């Protein structure tokens, strides 16, 4: 294992062991390797060296979590979390231990961890595993099992239930029965966790290949109704048959959205609720603002969970335009250009991914989306196309010079009216035609 360990990992190991300390690789890197992932670069180190002893051994160390025995060591740009063997005291906040106690043995340290699959240690020198909690067996059987008493593990740290479900999404494992039952009993503790940590886990959860399966677990365990009641309410008045149809639909859509595009995947979760699915039709009415309800929910949840401004703005925009105008084939070119202007050229490709995904269960609608994509691509290649004032061949300064205007609101108003004319007829996007139209507007 790790026969081609990085220079930094070898350096940390040799520095600690040559100073007389133990050094084990623990956590996700070991688990991921045992799952077949040979490219792990996130290395956590466990040692009997105290934090101050680790600090003394390395040139660049940051005391990131020294209260809990963790320091961050940097070696040639690589980052290593080095934590002293410890046992945790009481958890009064449902997230962090009030006190810790350093211990001398790795076996004691492994007993305090969350799941058996995360409690396997690896000694780089002897190339041996330590597995006191039968984590390797659970990894081989694809089982997520809490160490010791599941209820106690979750009472200690309310984020662990969400972590368990996130591992379902990422790894495709199943949660062991007693561990699952403990998650259902620990919702109150999870609600005590900071909103930033909860949303961080949720984002990672929906990016996994089995995101739908994980979302179903979030709902079935009772976490959804407490953490994001807006989602759970959409299931209240539908039949089991309708629910199954919707879940099939949501799963197909998520399968078609790149996991790396977090904003688009979040938008899918907000936009495609059950009521939206049940109301899908071939008609599209621009005056129908039912989608604004979903935008309002998006903004409310995003603010509650402190999305970044960038993420919240992007997701809200994607949700707002998540309904595709399937009647677009009947529109003239001018109306299509206005639609593209309103949607925003920078978001167009992402929205077409979303629209195509949403049409996945209806080949007729999927063909309409594909045809619209081709048509819009061709329209945007036509000479003179302008979707914003910046695309006009003249600007405010040219208007003022040519028409002897002062800087002010009227210049902006004229530019906006010129844009409307060019949206109707791109051939007008030349200096002579635009100045002539502007002159007439001033009469």
Coordinates of C-alpha atoms in Angstrom, one line a residue:
X1 CA 0.0 0.0 0.0
X2 CA 1.2 3.5 -0.8
X3 CA 4.3 2.1 -2.3
X4 CA 4.7 5.4 -4.1
X5 CA 4.0 7.6 -1.1
X6 CA 4.6 11.2 -1.6
X7 CA 7.9 12.9 -0.4
X8 CA 5.9 14.7 2.2
X9 CA 4.2 11.6 3.6
X10 CA 7.6 9.8 3.8
X11 CA 9.1 12.9 5.4
X12 CA 6.5 13.1 8.1
X13 CA 6.8 9.4 8.9
X14 CA 10.6 9.4 9.0
X15 CA 10.8 12.5 11.1
X16 CA 8.4 11.2 13.7
X17 CA 9.7 7.7 13.9
X18 CA 13.4 8.7 14.0
X19 CA 12.5 10.9 16.9
X20 CA 11.2 7.9 18.7
X21 CA 7.4 8.4 18.1
X22 CA 4.8 6.2 16.5
X23 CA 3.2 7.3 13.2
X24 CA 0.1 5.8 11.6
X25 CA -1.9 6.8 8.5
X26 CA -5.6 6.9 9.5
X27 CA -9.0 8.0 8.3
X28 CA -10.1 8.6 4.7
X29 CA -6.9 7.8 2.9
X30 CA -6.8 4.3 4.4
X31 CA -10.5 3.8 3.8
X32 CA -10.3 5.0 0.2
X33 CA -7.4 2.8 -0.5
X34 CA -9.2 -0.2 0.8
X35 CA -12.1 0.8 -1.4
X36 CA -9.8 0.8 -4.4
X37 CA -9.0 4.5 -4.7
X38 CA -5.2 4.6 -5.1
X39 CA -5.0 8.4 -5.6
X40 CA -5.7 9.7 -2.2
X41 CA -3.8 12.9 -1.3
X42 CA -5.6 13.9 1.9
X43 CA -3.5 12.3 4.6
X44 CA -4.3 12.3 8.3
X45 CA -1.6 11.2 10.7
X46 CA -2.0 9.8 14.2
X47 CA 0.9 9.8 16.6
X48 CA 1.8 9.5 20.3
X49 CA 3.9 12.7 20.0
X50 CA 2.3 15.7 21.8
X51 CA 1.4 18.7 19.7
X52 CA 4.3 20.8 21.1
X53 CA 6.6 17.9 20.2
X54 CA 5.3 17.8 16.6
X55 CA 5.7 21.6 16.3
X56 CA 9.4 21.3 17.5
X57 CA 10.1 18.6 14.8
X58 CA 9.0 20.5 11.7
X59 CA 9.8 23.8 10.1
X60 CA 6.3 24.9 9.1
X61 CA 3.5 24.0 11.4
X62 CA 0.1 25.7 12.1
X63 CA -1.7 24.9 15.3
X64 CA -5.0 24.5 13.5
X65 CA -6.8 22.4 16.2
X66 CA -4.2 22.3 19.0
X67 CA -7.0 22.4 21.6
X68 CA -8.0 18.9 20.3
X69 CA -4.4 17.7 19.7
X70 CA -4.2 18.6 16.0
X71 CA -1.6 20.6 14.2
X72 CA -1.1 21.0 10.4
X73 CA 2.3 20.2 9.0
X74 CA 3.4 21.5 5.6
X75 CA 6.1 19.7 3.6
X76 CA 6.9 21.1 0.2
X77 CA 3.4 22.4 -0.2
X78 CA 1.7 19.2 1.0
X79 CA -0.6 19.5 4.0
X80 CA -0.8 16.9 6.8
X81 CA -3.2 16.9 9.8
X82 CA -1.2 15.4 12.6
X83 CA -3.2 14.5 15.7
X84 CA -2.0 13.1 19.0
X85 CA -3.7 9.8 20.2
X86 CA -6.6 10.9 22.4
X87 CA -9.8 10.0 24.1
X88 CA -12.7 12.4 24.0
X89 CA -14.6 13.7 27.1
X90 CA -18.2 14.9 27.2
X91 CA -19.8 16.6 24.2
X92 CA -22.1 19.3 25.5
X93 CA -22.6 21.1 22.1
X94 CA -23.2 18.0 20.0
X95 CA -20.1 18.6 17.9
X96 CA -16.8 19.0 19.8
X97 CA -15.6 17.3 23.0
X98 CA -15.4 19.6 26.0
X99 CA -12.2 18.0 27.0
X100 CA -9.8 15.5 25.5
X101 CA -7.3 13.2 27.2
X102 CA -4.1 12.2 25.4
X103 CA -3.4 8.5 25.5
X104 CA -0.3 6.5 24.6
X105 CA -1.7 3.8 22.3
X106 CA -3.2 3.9 18.9
X107 CA -5.7 1.2 19.7
X108 CA -7.4 3.5 22.3
X109 CA -7.5 6.3 19.8
X110 CA -9.1 4.2 17.1
X111 CA -12.0 3.3 19.5
X112 CA -13.2 6.9 19.7
X113 CA -13.7 7.3 15.9
X114 CA -17.1 7.4 14.2
X115 CA -17.4 4.4 11.9
X116 CA -15.5 1.1 11.7
X117 CA -14.4 1.9 8.1
X118 CA -12.7 5.0 9.3
X119 CA -10.9 3.3 12.2
X120 CA -8.3 1.3 10.3
X121 CA -4.7 2.5 10.8
X122 CA -1.7 1.8 8.5
X123 CA 1.9 1.8 9.5
X124 CA 4.0 2.8 6.6
X125 CA 7.3 1.3 7.7
X126 CA 6.0 -2.2 8.4
X127 CA 3.2 -1.9 5.8
X128 CA 0.7 -3.4 8.2
X129 CA -2.9 -2.6 9.1
X130 CA -4.3 -2.2 12.6
X131 CA -8.0 -3.0 12.6
X132 CA -9.4 -3.4 16.1
X133 CA -13.0 -2.6 15.0
X134 CA -13.2 -4.9 12.0
X135 CA -13.4 -2.0 9.6
X136 CA -11.8 -3.9 6.8
X137 CA -14.5 -6.5 7.0
X138 CA -17.2 -3.8 6.9
X139 CA -15.5 -2.1 3.9
X140 CA -15.4 -5.4 2.0
X141 CA -19.1 -5.9 2.8
X142 CA -19.9 -2.2 2.0
X143 CA -21.4 -1.5 5.4
X144 CA -21.4 1.7 7.4
X145 CA -21.3 0.8 11.0
X146 CA -20.8 3.1 14.0
X147 CA -18.1 2.0 16.5
X148 CA -19.5 0.8 19.8
X149 CA -22.9 2.3 20.7
X150 CA -24.2 4.2 17.6
X151 CA -26.5 6.3 19.7
X152 CA -23.5 7.4 21.8
X153 CA -21.4 8.2 18.8
X154 CA -24.2 10.4 17.3
X155 CA -24.9 12.1 20.7
X156 CA -21.2 13.0 20.8
X157 CA -21.2 14.6 17.3
X158 CA -24.5 15.5 15.6
X159 CA -22.7 15.8 12.2
X160 CA -22.0 12.1 12.1
X161 CA -25.5 11.1 11.0
X162 CA -25.2 13.3 7.9
X163 CA -21.6 12.0 7.4
X164 CA -23.0 8.4 7.3
X165 CA -25.5 9.3 4.7
X166 CA -23.0 11.3 2.7
X167 CA -20.8 8.1 2.6
X168 CA -23.8 6.3 1.2
X169 CA -23.9 8.8 -1.7
X170 CA -20.1 8.7 -2.3
X171 CA -19.3 5.1 -1.7
X172 CA -22.5 3.2 -2.3
X173 CA -22.4 1.6 1.1
X174 CA -25.4 0.6 3.2
X175 CA -26.0 1.8 6.7
X176 CA -26.1 -1.1 9.3
X177 CA -29.6 -1.4 11.0
X178 CA -28.7 -0.3 14.5
X179 CA -26.7 2.6 13.1
X180 CA -29.6 3.7 11.0
X181 CA -32.0 3.5 13.9
X182 CA -29.6 5.7 15.9
X183 CA -29.6 8.3 13.2
X184 CA -33.4 8.5 13.4
X185 CA -33.1 9.1 17.2
X186 CA -30.4 11.8 16.8
X187 CA -32.1 14.4 14.7
X188 CA -32.2 16.8 17.6
X189 CA -28.5 16.6 18.1
X190 CA -27.8 17.1 14.4
X191 CA -29.9 20.3 14.5
X192 CA -27.5 21.7 17.1
X193 CA -24.6 21.6 14.6
X194 CA -23.5 24.8 13.0
X195 CA -25.3 25.6 9.7
X196 CA -22.0 25.9 7.9
X197 CA -21.0 22.4 8.8
X198 CA -24.5 21.0 7.9
X199 CA -24.6 22.6 4.5
X200 CA -21.0 21.6 3.8
X201 CA -22.0 17.9 4.3
X202 CA -25.2 18.4 2.3
X203 CA -23.3 19.8 -0.6
X204 CA -20.9 16.9 -0.6
X205 CA -23.8 14.5 -0.3
X206 CA -25.6 15.8 -3.4
X207 CA -22.4 15.6 -5.4
X208 CA -22.0 11.8 -4.9
X209 CA -23.0 9.3 -7.6
X210 CA -25.8 8.0 -5.4
X211 CA -27.1 11.4 -4.4
X212 CA -30.8 10.4 -4.8
X213 CA -30.4 7.3 -2.5
X214 CA -28.8 9.6 0.1
X215 CA -31.5 12.2 -0.2
X216 CA -34.1 9.5 0.4
X217 CA -32.3 8.5 3.6
X218 CA -32.2 12.1 4.7
X219 CA -35.9 12.2 4.3
X220 CA -36.6 8.7 5.8
X221 CA -34.6 9.4 8.9
X222 CA -36.5 12.6 9.7
X223 CA -33.5 14.9 9.1
X224 CA -35.1 16.5 6.0
X225 CA -38.2 17.7 7.8
X226 CA -36.2 19.4 10.5
X227 CA -33.3 20.7 8.4
X228 CA -35.1 21.7 5.2
X229 CA -38.9 21.5 5.8
X230 CA -39.5 23.3 2.5
X231 CA -38.5 20.1 0.7
X232 CA -40.4 17.7 2.9
X233 CA -43.7 19.6 2.5
X234 CA -43.9 18.8 -1.2
X235 CA -44.5 15.1 -0.3
X236 CA -47.6 15.7 1.9
X237 CA -50.4 15.4 -0.6
X238 CA -49.3 12.9 -3.2
X239 CA -49.9 9.2 -3.6
X240 CA -47.2 6.6 -3.3
X241 CA -47.4 6.0 -7.0
X242 CA -46.8 9.7 -7.7
X243 CA -43.9 9.8 -5.3
X244 CA -42.2 6.8 -7.0
X245 CA -42.6 8.4 -10.4
X246 CA -41.1 11.6 -9.1
X247 CA -38.2 9.9 -7.5
X248 CA -37.4 8.1 -10.7
X249 CA -37.6 11.4 -12.5
X250 CA -35.3 13.1 -10.0
X251 CA -32.8 10.3 -10.1
X252 CA -32.6 10.5 -13.9
X253 CA -32.1 14.2 -13.9
X254 CA -29.3 14.0 -11.3
X255 CA -27.6 11.3 -13.3
X256 CA -27.3 13.7 -16.2
X257 CA -25.9 16.6 -14.2
X258 CA -22.1 16.7 -13.7
X259 CA -21.3 16.1 -10.0
X260 CA -18.6 18.8 -10.2
X261 CA -21.3 21.4 -11.1
X262 CA -22.5 22.0 -7.5
X263 CA -24.6 25.0 -8.3
X264 CA -26.5 23.2 -11.0
X265 CA -27.1 20.2 -8.8
X266 CA -28.3 22.4 -6.0
X267 CA -30.7 24.1 -8.4
X268 CA -32.1 20.7 -9.5
X269 CA -32.9 19.9 -5.8
X270 CA -34.7 23.2 -5.3
X271 CA -36.4 23.4 -8.7
X272 CA -37.7 19.8 -9.2
X273 CA -40.0 19.3 -6.3
X274 CA -43.0 17.0 -6.5
X275 CA -45.5 19.7 -7.3
X276 CA -43.2 20.9 -10.2
X277 CA -43.0 17.4 -11.5
X278 CA -46.8 16.8 -11.4
X279 CA -47.4 20.1 -13.2
X280 CA -44.9 19.6 -16.1
X281 CA -46.7 20.2 -19.4
X282 CA -45.8 21.1 -23.0
X283 CA -47.3 24.6 -22.5
X284 CA -45.3 27.5 -21.2
X285 CA -46.8 30.7 -20.0
X286 CA -44.4 33.6 -19.2
X287 CA -47.0 35.1 -16.9
X288 CA -47.0 32.0 -14.7
X289 CA -44.9 32.8 -11.8
X290 CA -45.2 29.6 -9.9
X291 CA -41.5 29.1 -10.3
X292 CA -41.0 32.2 -8.2
X293 CA -42.2 30.1 -5.2
X294 CA -39.3 27.8 -5.7
X295 CA -36.9 30.7 -6.1
X296 CA -38.2 32.2 -2.8
X297 CA -37.6 28.8 -1.1
X298 CA -34.1 28.7 -2.6
X299 CA -33.3 32.2 -1.2
X300 CA -34.8 31.4 2.2
X301 CA -32.9 28.1 2.6
X302 CA -29.7 29.6 1.1
X303 CA -29.7 32.5 3.6
X304 CA -30.6 30.3 6.5
X305 CA -27.6 28.0 5.7
X306 CA -25.4 30.9 4.7
X307 CA -24.6 30.1 1.1
X308 CA -22.0 32.3 -0.3
X309 CA -23.4 35.3 -2.2
X310 CA -22.0 33.8 -5.5
X311 CA -23.6 30.4 -4.9
X312 CA -27.0 31.8 -3.8
X313 CA -27.2 34.2 -6.8
X314 CA -26.2 31.5 -9.3
X315 CA -28.6 28.9 -7.9
X316 CA -31.5 31.3 -7.6
X317 CA -31.0 32.3 -11.3
X318 CA -30.9 28.7 -12.4
X319 CA -34.0 27.8 -10.4
X320 CA -35.8 30.9 -11.9
X321 CA -35.2 29.6 -15.4
X322 CA -35.6 25.9 -14.7
X323 CA -38.8 25.7 -16.7
X324 CA -38.1 25.4 -20.4
X325 CA -40.5 27.0 -22.9
X326 CA -41.4 23.9 -25.0
X327 CA -43.4 26.1 -27.3
X328 CA -40.3 27.9 -28.4
X329 CA -40.6 26.4 -31.9
X330 CA -43.5 28.7 -32.6
X331 CA -41.6 31.8 -31.6
X332 CA -40.1 34.2 -34.2
X333 CA -36.3 34.9 -34.0
X334 CA -36.8 38.2 -32.2
X335 CA -38.6 36.6 -29.3
X336 CA -36.0 33.9 -29.1
X337 CA -33.3 36.6 -28.9
X338 CA -35.2 38.3 -26.1
X339 CA -35.5 35.0 -24.2
X340 CA -31.7 34.5 -24.5
X341 CA -31.1 38.0 -23.3
X342 CA -33.3 37.5 -20.3
X343 CA -31.8 34.1 -19.4
X344 CA -28.3 35.4 -19.8
X345 CA -25.7 34.2 -22.3
X346 CA -23.3 33.2 -19.6
X347 CA -25.8 30.7 -18.1
X348 CA -27.2 29.4 -21.4
X349 CA -25.0 26.3 -21.7
X350 CA -25.7 25.2 -18.1
X351 CA -29.4 25.8 -18.5
X352 CA -29.5 23.7 -21.6
X353 CA -27.9 20.9 -19.6
X354 CA -30.6 21.3 -17.0
X355 CA -33.4 21.6 -19.6
X356 CA -32.2 18.5 -21.4
X357 CA -31.9 16.6 -18.2
X358 CA -35.5 17.6 -17.1
X359 CA -36.8 16.4 -20.5
X360 CA -35.1 12.9 -20.0
X361 CA -38.4 11.0 -19.6
X362 CA -40.1 12.5 -22.7
X363 CA -38.3 12.0 -26.0
X364 CA -40.6 14.6 -27.7
X365 CA -39.6 17.3 -25.2
X366 CA -36.0 16.2 -25.4
X367 CA -36.1 16.7 -29.1
X368 CA -37.6 20.2 -28.7
X369 CA -34.8 21.2 -26.3
X370 CA -32.1 19.8 -28.7
X371 CA -33.7 21.7 -31.7
X372 CA -33.9 24.9 -29.7
X373 CA -30.2 24.6 -28.7
X374 CA -29.3 24.3 -32.4
X375 CA -31.5 27.2 -33.4
X376 CA -30.2 29.5 -30.7
X377 CA -26.6 28.6 -31.5
X378 CA -27.2 29.5 -35.1
X379 CA -29.0 32.7 -34.2
X380 CA -26.1 33.8 -32.0
X381 CA -23.7 33.3 -34.9
X382 CA -25.6 35.8 -37.1
X383 CA -23.9 39.2 -37.8
X384 CA -25.0 42.0 -35.6
X385 CA -26.6 40.0 -32.8
X386 CA -26.7 42.0 -29.6
X387 CA -27.9 40.7 -26.3
X388 CA -26.8 43.6 -24.1
X389 CA -25.9 47.3 -24.5
X390 CA -22.3 46.3 -24.6
X391 CA -22.9 44.4 -27.8
X392 CA -24.1 47.5 -29.7
X393 CA -21.6 49.0 -32.1
X394 CA -22.1 52.4 -30.5
X395 CA -21.8 53.4 -26.8
X396 CA -23.0 56.2 -24.7
X397 CA -20.0 58.4 -25.5
X398 CA -20.6 58.0 -29.2
X399 CA -24.3 59.0 -28.7
X400 CA -23.4 62.1 -26.7
X401 CA -20.8 63.2 -29.3
X402 CA -23.0 62.6 -32.3
X403 CA -26.2 63.9 -31.0
X404 CA -24.8 66.7 -28.7
X405 CA -26.3 65.1 -25.6
X406 CA -25.2 65.5 -22.0
X407 CA -24.4 62.6 -19.8
X408 CA -27.5 61.4 -17.9
X409 CA -30.5 59.1 -17.8
X410 CA -31.7 59.9 -21.3
X411 CA -28.5 58.3 -22.8
X412 CA -29.2 55.1 -21.0
X413 CA -32.8 55.1 -22.0
X414 CA -31.9 55.6 -25.7
X415 CA -29.3 52.7 -25.5
X416 CA -31.9 50.4 -24.0
X417 CA -34.4 51.3 -26.8
X418 CA -31.7 50.7 -29.4
X419 CA -31.0 47.3 -27.9
X420 CA -34.7 46.5 -28.2
X421 CA -34.7 47.4 -31.9
X422 CA -31.5 45.3 -32.6
X423 CA -33.1 42.4 -30.8
X424 CA -35.9 42.5 -33.3
X425 CA -33.6 43.1 -36.3
X426 CA -29.8 42.5 -35.9
X427 CA -29.1 44.1 -39.2
X428 CA -29.7 47.5 -37.6
X429 CA -26.6 47.0 -35.4
X430 CA -24.4 49.4 -37.4
X431 CA -23.4 53.0 -36.6
X432 CA -25.4 54.8 -39.2
X433 CA -28.7 52.9 -38.5
X434 CA -28.4 53.3 -34.8
X435 CA -27.6 57.0 -34.9
X436 CA -30.6 57.5 -37.2
X437 CA -32.9 55.7 -34.9
X438 CA -31.6 57.6 -31.9
X439 CA -32.1 60.9 -33.7
X440 CA -35.7 59.9 -34.4
X441 CA -36.2 59.0 -30.8
X442 CA -35.2 62.5 -29.7
X443 CA -37.8 64.2 -32.0

